[in-house]
Coordinates of C-alpha atoms in Angstrom, one line a residue:
Chain E
M1 CA -41.5 -29.4 -5.2
K2 CA -38.3 -31.2 -4.4
K3 CA -36.4 -27.9 -4.1
H4 CA -38.9 -26.7 -1.6
K5 CA -38.6 -29.8 0.5
L6 CA -34.8 -29.6 0.5
S7 CA -34.8 -26.1 1.8
L8 CA -37.3 -27.2 4.5
Y9 CA -34.8 -29.8 5.6
Q10 CA -32.0 -27.2 5.6
L11 CA -34.2 -24.9 7.7
L12 CA -34.8 -27.7 10.2
S13 CA -31.0 -28.3 10.4
L14 CA -30.4 -24.6 11.1
L15 CA -33.3 -24.6 13.6
C16 CA -31.5 -27.2 15.6
F17 CA -28.4 -25.1 15.9
C18 CA -30.5 -22.0 16.7
L19 CA -32.3 -23.8 19.5
I20 CA -29.0 -24.9 21.0
I21 CA -27.6 -21.4 20.8
A22 CA -30.8 -19.9 22.2
A23 CA -30.7 -22.3 25.2
W24 CA -27.0 -21.4 25.6
C25 CA -27.9 -17.7 25.7
I26 CA -30.7 -18.2 28.2
L27 CA -28.5 -20.2 30.5
T28 CA -25.6 -17.8 30.4
F29 CA -27.1 -14.4 30.0
G30 CA -29.9 -15.3 32.3
G31 CA -27.3 -16.0 35.0
F32 CA -28.5 -19.6 35.6
V33 CA -25.0 -21.1 35.4
S34 CA -21.6 -19.7 36.4
D35 CA -19.1 -18.5 33.9
L36 CA -16.7 -21.1 35.1
F37 CA -18.9 -23.9 33.9
L38 CA -20.4 -22.4 30.8
P39 CA -19.1 -19.1 29.3
S40 CA -21.6 -17.1 27.3
P41 CA -21.5 -17.3 23.5
L42 CA -20.2 -13.7 23.4
E43 CA -17.2 -14.6 25.5
V44 CA -16.4 -17.6 23.3
V45 CA -16.7 -15.4 20.2
R46 CA -14.5 -12.8 21.8
K47 CA -12.0 -15.5 22.7
I48 CA -11.9 -16.7 19.1
G49 CA -11.4 -13.1 18.0
Q50 CA -8.5 -12.7 20.4
M51 CA -6.9 -15.9 19.1
Y52 CA -7.3 -14.5 15.6
R53 CA -5.5 -11.3 16.5
E54 CA -2.8 -13.2 18.3
G55 CA -2.4 -15.4 15.2
T56 CA -2.9 -18.6 17.2
L57 CA -6.3 -19.3 15.5
W58 CA -5.0 -20.3 12.1
A59 CA -1.8 -21.8 13.5
N60 CA -3.7 -24.2 15.9
C61 CA -6.3 -25.1 13.3
Y62 CA -3.7 -25.7 10.7
E63 CA -1.5 -27.9 12.9
S64 CA -4.4 -30.0 14.1
T65 CA -5.9 -30.4 10.6
K66 CA -2.5 -31.3 9.2
R67 CA -2.0 -34.0 11.9
V68 CA -5.5 -35.4 11.3
V69 CA -5.2 -35.4 7.5
V70 CA -1.7 -36.8 7.3
G71 CA -2.4 -39.6 9.9
W72 CA -5.7 -40.4 8.2
I73 CA -4.3 -40.4 4.7
W74 CA -1.7 -43.0 5.8
S75 CA -4.5 -45.0 7.3
V76 CA -6.4 -44.8 4.0
I77 CA -3.4 -45.7 1.9
V78 CA -2.7 -48.8 3.8
A79 CA -6.3 -49.8 4.6
L80 CA -7.6 -49.6 1.1
P81 CA -5.4 -52.4 -0.5
V82 CA -5.4 -54.5 2.7
G83 CA -9.2 -54.3 3.0
M84 CA -9.8 -55.0 -0.7
L85 CA -7.5 -58.0 -0.5
M86 CA -9.3 -59.2 2.6
A87 CA -12.6 -59.0 0.8
N88 CA -11.4 -61.0 -2.2
S89 CA -9.1 -63.6 -0.7
K90 CA -10.3 -65.9 2.0
K91 CA -6.8 -67.0 2.7
F92 CA -5.5 -63.5 3.2
A93 CA -8.5 -62.7 5.3
A94 CA -7.9 -65.7 7.5
F95 CA -4.3 -64.7 7.9
I96 CA -4.8 -61.1 8.8
Q97 CA -8.2 -60.8 10.3
P98 CA -7.4 -62.1 13.8
I99 CA -4.6 -59.6 14.4
I100 CA -6.7 -56.7 13.1
E101 CA -9.6 -57.7 15.3
F102 CA -7.2 -57.9 18.2
A103 CA -5.6 -54.6 17.5
R104 CA -9.0 -52.9 17.1
Y105 CA -9.8 -53.4 20.7
L106 CA -6.5 -52.0 22.0
P107 CA -7.2 -48.5 23.5
V108 CA -5.1 -46.1 21.5
V109 CA -4.5 -44.1 24.7
A110 CA -2.7 -47.1 26.1
L111 CA -0.4 -47.1 23.2
V112 CA 0.8 -43.5 23.7
P113 CA 3.7 -44.5 26.0
L114 CA 5.0 -46.9 23.4
T115 CA 4.7 -44.4 20.6
L116 CA 6.7 -41.9 22.7
L117 CA 9.3 -44.5 23.4
Y118 CA 9.7 -45.5 19.8
L119 CA 9.1 -42.3 17.9
G120 CA 9.8 -39.5 20.4
I121 CA 7.8 -36.3 20.6
G122 CA 7.9 -35.3 17.0
E123 CA 5.1 -35.1 14.5
S124 CA 5.4 -38.7 13.4
Q125 CA 4.3 -39.7 16.8
K126 CA 1.1 -37.7 16.4
Y127 CA 0.5 -39.2 12.9
T128 CA 1.1 -42.7 14.3
I129 CA -1.5 -42.2 17.0
I130 CA -4.1 -41.1 14.5
F131 CA -3.1 -43.9 12.2
L132 CA -3.5 -46.5 15.0
G133 CA -6.8 -45.0 16.0
T134 CA -8.4 -45.2 12.5
F135 CA -6.6 -47.9 10.6
F136 CA -7.9 -51.0 12.2
Q137 CA -11.5 -49.8 12.0
L138 CA -11.1 -48.6 8.4
V139 CA -9.6 -51.9 7.2
L140 CA -12.7 -53.8 8.3
M141 CA -15.0 -51.2 6.9
V142 CA -13.3 -51.3 3.5
C143 CA -13.4 -55.1 3.5
D144 CA -17.1 -54.9 4.3
T145 CA -17.9 -52.3 1.7
V146 CA -16.0 -54.2 -1.0
S147 CA -17.5 -57.5 -0.2
S148 CA -21.0 -56.1 -0.4
V149 CA -20.6 -55.3 -4.1
D150 CA -23.5 -56.9 -5.9
Q151 CA -22.3 -60.3 -7.1
N152 CA -24.6 -60.0 -10.1
L153 CA -22.6 -57.1 -11.4
I154 CA -19.4 -59.2 -11.1
N155 CA -21.1 -62.1 -12.8
A156 CA -22.3 -59.9 -15.6
A157 CA -18.7 -58.6 -16.1
R158 CA -17.4 -62.1 -16.1
T159 CA -19.8 -63.2 -18.8
L160 CA -18.8 -60.1 -20.8
G161 CA -15.2 -61.3 -20.8
A162 CA -13.7 -59.3 -18.0
G163 CA -10.6 -60.8 -16.4
R164 CA -9.7 -60.8 -12.7
W165 CA -7.9 -57.5 -12.7
Q166 CA -10.4 -55.9 -15.0
I167 CA -13.2 -56.9 -12.6
Y168 CA -11.3 -55.1 -9.8
R169 CA -10.7 -52.0 -11.7
E170 CA -13.9 -51.7 -13.8
V171 CA -16.5 -53.2 -11.4
I172 CA -15.5 -53.7 -7.8
F173 CA -13.7 -50.4 -7.4
P174 CA -16.4 -48.1 -9.0
A175 CA -19.2 -50.1 -7.4
S176 CA -17.7 -49.6 -3.9
L177 CA -16.6 -46.0 -4.3
P178 CA -19.7 -44.4 -2.7
G179 CA -19.5 -46.8 0.2
L180 CA -15.7 -46.2 0.5
M181 CA -16.3 -42.4 0.6
D182 CA -18.7 -43.0 3.5
D183 CA -16.1 -45.1 5.3
F184 CA -13.5 -42.3 4.7
R185 CA -15.9 -39.7 6.0
L186 CA -16.6 -41.6 9.2
T187 CA -13.0 -42.4 9.9
I188 CA -11.7 -38.9 9.4
G189 CA -14.3 -37.9 12.1
W190 CA -12.7 -40.4 14.5
A191 CA -9.3 -39.1 13.6
W192 CA -10.3 -35.9 15.3
T193 CA -11.0 -37.8 18.5
Y194 CA -7.6 -39.3 18.4
L195 CA -6.1 -35.9 17.7
V196 CA -6.8 -34.9 21.2
V197 CA -5.1 -38.1 22.4
A198 CA -2.1 -37.3 20.2
E199 CA -1.9 -33.7 21.4
M200 CA -2.4 -34.7 25.0
V201 CA 1.3 -35.3 25.5
A202 CA 4.3 -33.6 24.2
A203 CA 2.6 -31.2 21.9
S204 CA 3.1 -27.4 21.9
N205 CA 0.3 -26.4 19.6
G206 CA -2.9 -27.6 18.0
L207 CA -6.5 -27.4 19.1
G208 CA -6.4 -30.5 21.3
Y209 CA -3.4 -29.1 23.0
M210 CA -5.1 -25.8 23.5
I211 CA -8.1 -27.4 25.1
L212 CA -6.1 -29.5 27.4
R213 CA -3.9 -26.6 28.5
S214 CA -6.9 -24.5 29.2
Q215 CA -8.0 -27.1 31.7
R216 CA -5.1 -26.1 33.9
Y217 CA -6.1 -22.4 34.0
L218 CA -9.9 -23.1 34.1
A219 CA -10.1 -21.1 30.9
T220 CA -13.5 -22.5 30.0
D221 CA -14.0 -20.0 27.2
T222 CA -10.9 -21.3 25.4
I223 CA -12.1 -24.9 25.9
F224 CA -15.4 -24.0 24.2
A225 CA -13.7 -22.0 21.5
G226 CA -11.6 -25.1 20.8
L227 CA -14.6 -27.4 20.8
I228 CA -16.5 -25.2 18.4
L229 CA -13.6 -24.9 16.1
I230 CA -13.2 -28.6 15.9
G231 CA -16.9 -29.0 15.3
L232 CA -16.8 -26.4 12.5
I233 CA -13.9 -28.1 10.9
G234 CA -15.7 -31.3 11.1
L235 CA -18.8 -29.9 9.5
I236 CA -16.7 -28.4 6.7
T237 CA -14.9 -31.8 6.2
D238 CA -18.2 -33.6 6.1
F239 CA -19.6 -31.1 3.5
L240 CA -16.4 -31.5 1.4
F241 CA -16.8 -35.3 1.5
R242 CA -20.4 -35.1 0.3
V243 CA -19.5 -32.8 -2.5
L244 CA -16.6 -35.1 -3.4
T245 CA -18.8 -38.1 -3.4
R246 CA -21.2 -36.3 -5.7
I247 CA -18.3 -35.6 -8.0
V248 CA -16.7 -39.1 -8.1
A249 CA -20.0 -41.0 -8.0
P250 CA -22.7 -38.9 -9.6
W251 CA -24.6 -42.0 -10.5
H252 CA -25.1 -42.9 -6.8
E253 CA -28.9 -43.2 -6.1
R254 CA -28.8 -42.0 -2.5
L255 CA -27.3 -38.6 -3.4
S256 CA -29.4 -37.8 -6.4
D257 CA -32.6 -36.9 -4.7
Chain R
M1 CA -24.5 -82.7 -37.2
S2 CA -22.2 -79.8 -37.7
D3 CA -24.9 -77.2 -37.1
I4 CA -25.2 -78.1 -33.4
K5 CA -24.1 -75.0 -31.5
L6 CA -24.5 -76.0 -27.9
Q7 CA -24.8 -79.4 -26.3
A8 CA -25.3 -80.4 -22.7
I9 CA -24.6 -84.1 -21.9
D10 CA -25.8 -85.8 -18.7
L11 CA -25.4 -82.5 -16.9
T12 CA -25.8 -82.9 -13.1
K13 CA -25.3 -80.4 -10.4
K14 CA -25.4 -81.2 -6.7
F15 CA -25.2 -78.7 -3.8
Y16 CA -23.8 -79.6 -0.5
G17 CA -25.4 -77.5 2.3
T18 CA -26.3 -77.8 5.9
A19 CA -29.3 -79.8 4.9
G20 CA -27.1 -82.3 3.2
E21 CA -26.9 -83.0 -0.5
V22 CA -29.4 -81.3 -2.8
V23 CA -29.6 -82.4 -6.4
A24 CA -30.5 -79.3 -8.4
I25 CA -30.4 -80.8 -11.8
E26 CA -29.9 -84.4 -12.9
N27 CA -28.8 -85.8 -16.2
V28 CA -29.9 -82.9 -18.3
N29 CA -29.4 -83.5 -22.1
L30 CA -30.1 -80.8 -24.6
T31 CA -28.9 -79.4 -27.9
V32 CA -29.3 -76.0 -29.4
K33 CA -28.7 -75.6 -33.2
E34 CA -27.0 -72.8 -34.9
S35 CA -29.3 -69.7 -35.1
E36 CA -32.0 -71.6 -33.2
F37 CA -34.3 -70.0 -30.6
V38 CA -34.7 -72.6 -27.9
M39 CA -36.8 -72.2 -24.8
I40 CA -36.6 -74.0 -21.5
V41 CA -39.8 -73.9 -19.5
G42 CA -40.3 -75.3 -16.0
P43 CA -41.9 -74.7 -12.6
S44 CA -40.0 -72.5 -10.2
G45 CA -37.4 -74.3 -8.2
C46 CA -36.7 -76.8 -11.0
G47 CA -33.1 -75.8 -11.4
K48 CA -33.5 -73.7 -14.6
T49 CA -31.3 -71.0 -13.3
T50 CA -28.7 -73.5 -12.2
L51 CA -28.8 -75.0 -15.6
I52 CA -28.2 -71.7 -17.4
N53 CA -25.5 -70.7 -14.9
L54 CA -23.7 -73.9 -15.6
I55 CA -23.8 -73.2 -19.4
G56 CA -22.7 -69.6 -18.7
G57 CA -19.8 -70.9 -16.6
L58 CA -20.9 -69.1 -13.4
E59 CA -21.2 -72.4 -11.7
E60 CA -19.4 -75.7 -12.2
Q61 CA -21.3 -78.9 -12.9
T62 CA -20.8 -81.9 -10.6
S63 CA -20.7 -84.2 -13.6
G64 CA -21.5 -84.1 -17.3
E65 CA -20.3 -82.0 -20.1
I66 CA -21.1 -78.8 -21.9
L67 CA -19.9 -78.4 -25.5
L68 CA -19.9 -75.2 -27.5
D69 CA -19.1 -75.9 -31.1
G70 CA -17.9 -79.3 -29.9
Q71 CA -15.4 -77.8 -27.4
P72 CA -16.0 -78.3 -23.7
V73 CA -16.6 -75.0 -21.9
K74 CA -15.0 -74.0 -18.6
G75 CA -15.7 -70.8 -16.7
P76 CA -17.5 -67.8 -18.0
G77 CA -16.6 -66.3 -21.4
P78 CA -17.8 -63.6 -23.8
E79 CA -18.7 -66.2 -26.4
R80 CA -21.6 -67.2 -24.1
G81 CA -23.4 -63.9 -23.4
M82 CA -25.9 -63.8 -20.6
V83 CA -28.9 -61.6 -19.9
F84 CA -30.2 -61.7 -16.3
Q85 CA -33.6 -61.0 -14.9
G86 CA -32.2 -58.2 -12.7
Y87 CA -30.5 -56.4 -15.7
S88 CA -27.2 -56.1 -13.8
L89 CA -26.3 -52.9 -15.5
F90 CA -23.3 -51.0 -14.2
P91 CA -25.0 -48.0 -12.5
W92 CA -22.0 -45.7 -12.9
L93 CA -21.8 -46.1 -16.7
T94 CA -24.1 -44.5 -19.3
V95 CA -26.2 -46.6 -21.6
Q96 CA -23.5 -46.3 -24.3
K97 CA -20.6 -47.2 -21.9
N98 CA -22.6 -50.1 -20.6
I99 CA -23.0 -51.4 -24.1
E100 CA -19.3 -50.9 -24.8
F101 CA -18.2 -52.7 -21.7
G102 CA -17.4 -56.1 -23.2
L103 CA -15.6 -54.5 -26.1
K104 CA -13.5 -52.4 -23.8
M105 CA -12.6 -55.6 -21.9
K106 CA -11.4 -57.0 -25.3
G107 CA -9.2 -53.9 -25.7
I108 CA -11.1 -52.6 -28.8
S109 CA -10.4 -49.0 -29.6
K110 CA -12.7 -46.2 -28.5
S111 CA -13.9 -45.2 -32.0
E112 CA -14.6 -48.8 -32.9
R113 CA -16.5 -49.4 -29.7
A114 CA -18.6 -46.4 -30.3
E115 CA -19.4 -47.6 -33.8
Q116 CA -20.4 -51.0 -32.6
A117 CA -22.4 -49.6 -29.7
K118 CA -24.3 -47.3 -32.1
K119 CA -25.4 -50.3 -34.2
Y120 CA -26.8 -52.1 -31.2
I121 CA -28.4 -49.0 -29.6
E122 CA -30.3 -48.7 -32.9
L123 CA -31.2 -52.4 -32.9
V124 CA -32.8 -52.2 -29.5
G125 CA -34.4 -48.8 -30.1
L126 CA -32.5 -46.8 -27.5
N127 CA -31.5 -43.9 -29.8
G128 CA -31.4 -40.7 -27.8
F129 CA -30.6 -42.4 -24.6
E130 CA -26.9 -43.0 -25.2
N131 CA -25.8 -40.7 -22.3
A132 CA -28.6 -41.6 -19.8
L133 CA -27.6 -43.5 -16.7
P134 CA -29.4 -46.8 -15.8
K135 CA -31.2 -45.2 -12.9
Q136 CA -33.0 -42.9 -15.3
L137 CA -34.5 -45.8 -17.3
S138 CA -37.6 -47.9 -16.9
G139 CA -37.3 -51.7 -16.4
G140 CA -38.0 -52.4 -20.1
M141 CA -35.3 -50.0 -21.2
K142 CA -32.8 -51.3 -18.8
Q143 CA -33.3 -54.8 -20.2
R144 CA -32.9 -53.3 -23.7
V145 CA -29.5 -52.0 -22.6
A146 CA -28.6 -55.4 -21.1
I147 CA -29.5 -57.2 -24.3
A148 CA -27.5 -54.7 -26.5
R149 CA -24.6 -54.9 -24.1
T150 CA -24.5 -58.7 -24.5
L151 CA -25.1 -58.6 -28.3
A152 CA -22.4 -56.0 -28.8
N153 CA -19.9 -58.7 -27.8
E154 CA -21.2 -60.8 -30.7
P155 CA -21.5 -64.0 -28.6
E156 CA -21.8 -67.5 -30.2
I157 CA -24.9 -68.0 -28.0
L158 CA -27.2 -65.7 -26.0
L159 CA -28.2 -67.2 -22.7
M160 CA -31.3 -65.5 -21.1
D161 CA -32.4 -66.2 -17.6
E162 CA -36.1 -65.1 -17.3
P163 CA -35.1 -61.7 -18.7
F164 CA -38.6 -60.3 -18.8
G165 CA -39.8 -61.8 -15.5
A166 CA -39.7 -58.5 -13.6
L167 CA -41.5 -56.5 -16.3
D168 CA -45.2 -55.6 -16.4
A169 CA -47.4 -57.6 -18.9
Q170 CA -47.5 -54.9 -21.6
T171 CA -43.8 -54.2 -21.5
R172 CA -43.1 -57.9 -21.6
V173 CA -45.0 -58.4 -24.8
V174 CA -43.2 -55.4 -26.4
M175 CA -39.9 -56.9 -25.3
Q176 CA -40.8 -60.4 -26.5
E177 CA -41.6 -58.9 -30.0
L178 CA -38.3 -57.0 -29.9
L179 CA -36.3 -60.1 -29.1
A180 CA -38.1 -62.1 -31.8
D181 CA -37.2 -59.4 -34.2
I182 CA -33.6 -59.3 -33.0
S183 CA -33.4 -63.1 -33.4
Q184 CA -34.7 -62.8 -37.0
K185 CA -32.3 -60.0 -37.9
T186 CA -29.1 -61.2 -36.2
R187 CA -29.6 -64.9 -36.4
T188 CA -28.1 -65.2 -33.0
T189 CA -28.5 -68.5 -31.3
I190 CA -30.6 -68.1 -28.2
L191 CA -31.3 -70.3 -25.2
F192 CA -34.0 -68.7 -23.1
I193 CA -35.3 -69.8 -19.7
T194 CA -38.8 -69.0 -18.4
H195 CA -41.6 -70.3 -16.2
D196 CA -44.1 -68.5 -18.5
I197 CA -45.7 -71.0 -20.9
D198 CA -47.0 -68.3 -23.2
E199 CA -43.6 -66.8 -23.5
A200 CA -42.0 -70.2 -24.2
V201 CA -44.4 -70.9 -27.0
L202 CA -44.5 -67.4 -28.5
L203 CA -40.7 -67.2 -28.8
G204 CA -39.4 -70.7 -29.1
E205 CA -38.7 -72.8 -32.2
R206 CA -38.3 -75.7 -29.8
V207 CA -39.3 -75.9 -26.1
Y208 CA -37.7 -78.1 -23.5
V209 CA -40.0 -78.8 -20.6
M210 CA -38.3 -79.4 -17.3
S211 CA -39.5 -81.4 -14.3
R212 CA -39.4 -80.4 -10.7
R213 CA -36.4 -81.0 -8.4
P214 CA -34.2 -82.7 -9.2
G215 CA -34.6 -80.9 -12.4
T216 CA -34.3 -82.8 -15.6
I217 CA -35.7 -82.5 -19.1
R218 CA -39.1 -84.1 -19.3
D219 CA -40.0 -83.5 -22.9
V220 CA -39.2 -81.4 -25.9
L221 CA -41.7 -79.9 -28.3
D222 CA -41.4 -78.2 -31.7
V223 CA -43.4 -75.1 -32.1
N224 CA -44.9 -74.6 -35.6
L225 CA -45.7 -70.9 -35.7
P226 CA -45.0 -68.3 -38.4
E227 CA -41.4 -67.3 -38.7
I228 CA -42.2 -63.7 -37.6
R229 CA -43.5 -63.9 -34.1
T230 CA -45.7 -61.1 -32.9
H231 CA -48.4 -60.9 -30.3
D232 CA -50.9 -62.0 -33.0
C233 CA -49.5 -65.5 -32.7
L234 CA -50.9 -65.6 -29.1
V235 CA -54.4 -66.5 -30.5
L236 CA -53.5 -68.8 -33.3
P237 CA -54.8 -72.4 -33.0
E238 CA -51.2 -73.7 -33.3
F239 CA -50.2 -71.5 -30.4
L240 CA -53.0 -72.7 -28.2
E241 CA -52.4 -76.3 -29.2
A242 CA -48.7 -76.1 -28.2
K243 CA -49.6 -74.3 -25.0
K244 CA -52.1 -77.0 -24.1
K245 CA -49.5 -79.7 -24.6
I246 CA -47.0 -78.0 -22.3
M247 CA -49.7 -77.2 -19.7
D248 CA -50.6 -80.9 -19.7
M249 CA -47.0 -81.9 -19.4
L250 CA -46.5 -79.6 -16.5
W251 CA -49.7 -80.6 -14.9
Q252 CA -48.9 -84.3 -15.2
E253 CA -45.5 -83.4 -13.8
S254 CA -47.0 -81.8 -10.7
Q255 CA -49.3 -84.8 -10.3
D256 CA -46.4 -87.2 -10.5
A257 CA -44.5 -85.1 -8.0
A258 CA -47.4 -85.0 -5.6
L259 CA -47.8 -88.8 -5.8
S260 CA -44.2 -89.6 -5.3
R261 CA -44.1 -87.6 -2.1

């Protein structure tokens, strides 16, 4: 019964994509909109094929994914301990929270000139943009996830003789793991948004760069190819995170049914 | 007096909130002897949970003293094992790993942990469920795990905060009999909190009756029932007599409370 239900949901998800593609076909093949605004699916597929033959498909996907992943991993590495500390020390939270809240509202785009000035046009500038775009949000999310660990579990552990460090390692960390995976999954999505910002200036490859350059030549088909590729990579990332969450937290209720 | 295990002396706890000072419990005095099964019964909101949290070290008293084997207690510790109404099992650990938790914290080797866990899995009748996750268990079974987890630590005293409050009536009786049996077998000292008079009389050798807020001990009553407590005790004249006494105390208590308002 459950299996059957699951496949129904999957069918519905597929149906959504099919409807969008169908509408796209009708609009383009039916001649309702000009190629300039919306190229047909066929042209976009052809474009992707051409990129594949030219060897730019993998190169662009690889460069962009690398930038997203490296920038995001740095963000995770720093945000995890800072967020956990914030959740467990009121003093530390009082010290650091104002600056994080302040920085969170700074538009990353406005920081691009400074990153260029400080870091030049190399890869580290791109990583930094993605880091800045995700870190301040992620810290607060980690703090929130960690502080929402059931106090009763912590109390139970204390009465069972667990010390402060043991409570961190044996209770707070495993208990917040599913929530943290969710936080990570969301922020890596945002990292793709900031990728385009990072590749807007001083990049010579990557999907964001490809999209922005196409604007100049009105190469709408390339723009759509880029968007679809980013979307696909996003879907794959999301899927990987779900699988990973299932592996690291198989006990988690929400995923079991 | 060397057989006194736990002693609370003039225990008072005040909370300071937006509504000002709230006295949760006031001048509570009680003793629990070695291997004794002591119940505390009282209406909801009388500060029972606060009292047991103080003894367990999860909260700190405003004044008064708690002595375990004559030594003042401070903070939580494995020698005062607690069982909560909400089970508080670690959902990522199997039944066996949950039961081994306290032993792992003590740094006991894996093989020794497994041996100890096996003993308590048997005691609470969870054989065959060693590798199940908490989410796969019913409420009664979850509480069996929680009891085994606490007992595996071999605490000096077992503190139980309405442990069967969330269970259905049938399961509750089964669990009460199981606990009576465990108490007989292990001779563990138990302090058990409930609002259920039947439960208090069925399980307790002595029953402390608490008053409404500010909570304090109103009376204490010895229960003269057979050593082996089963559901058959529920219809004995001695049971009904004790139950009536406590009901009268609590009724009188609510009358007093209403009049003083």
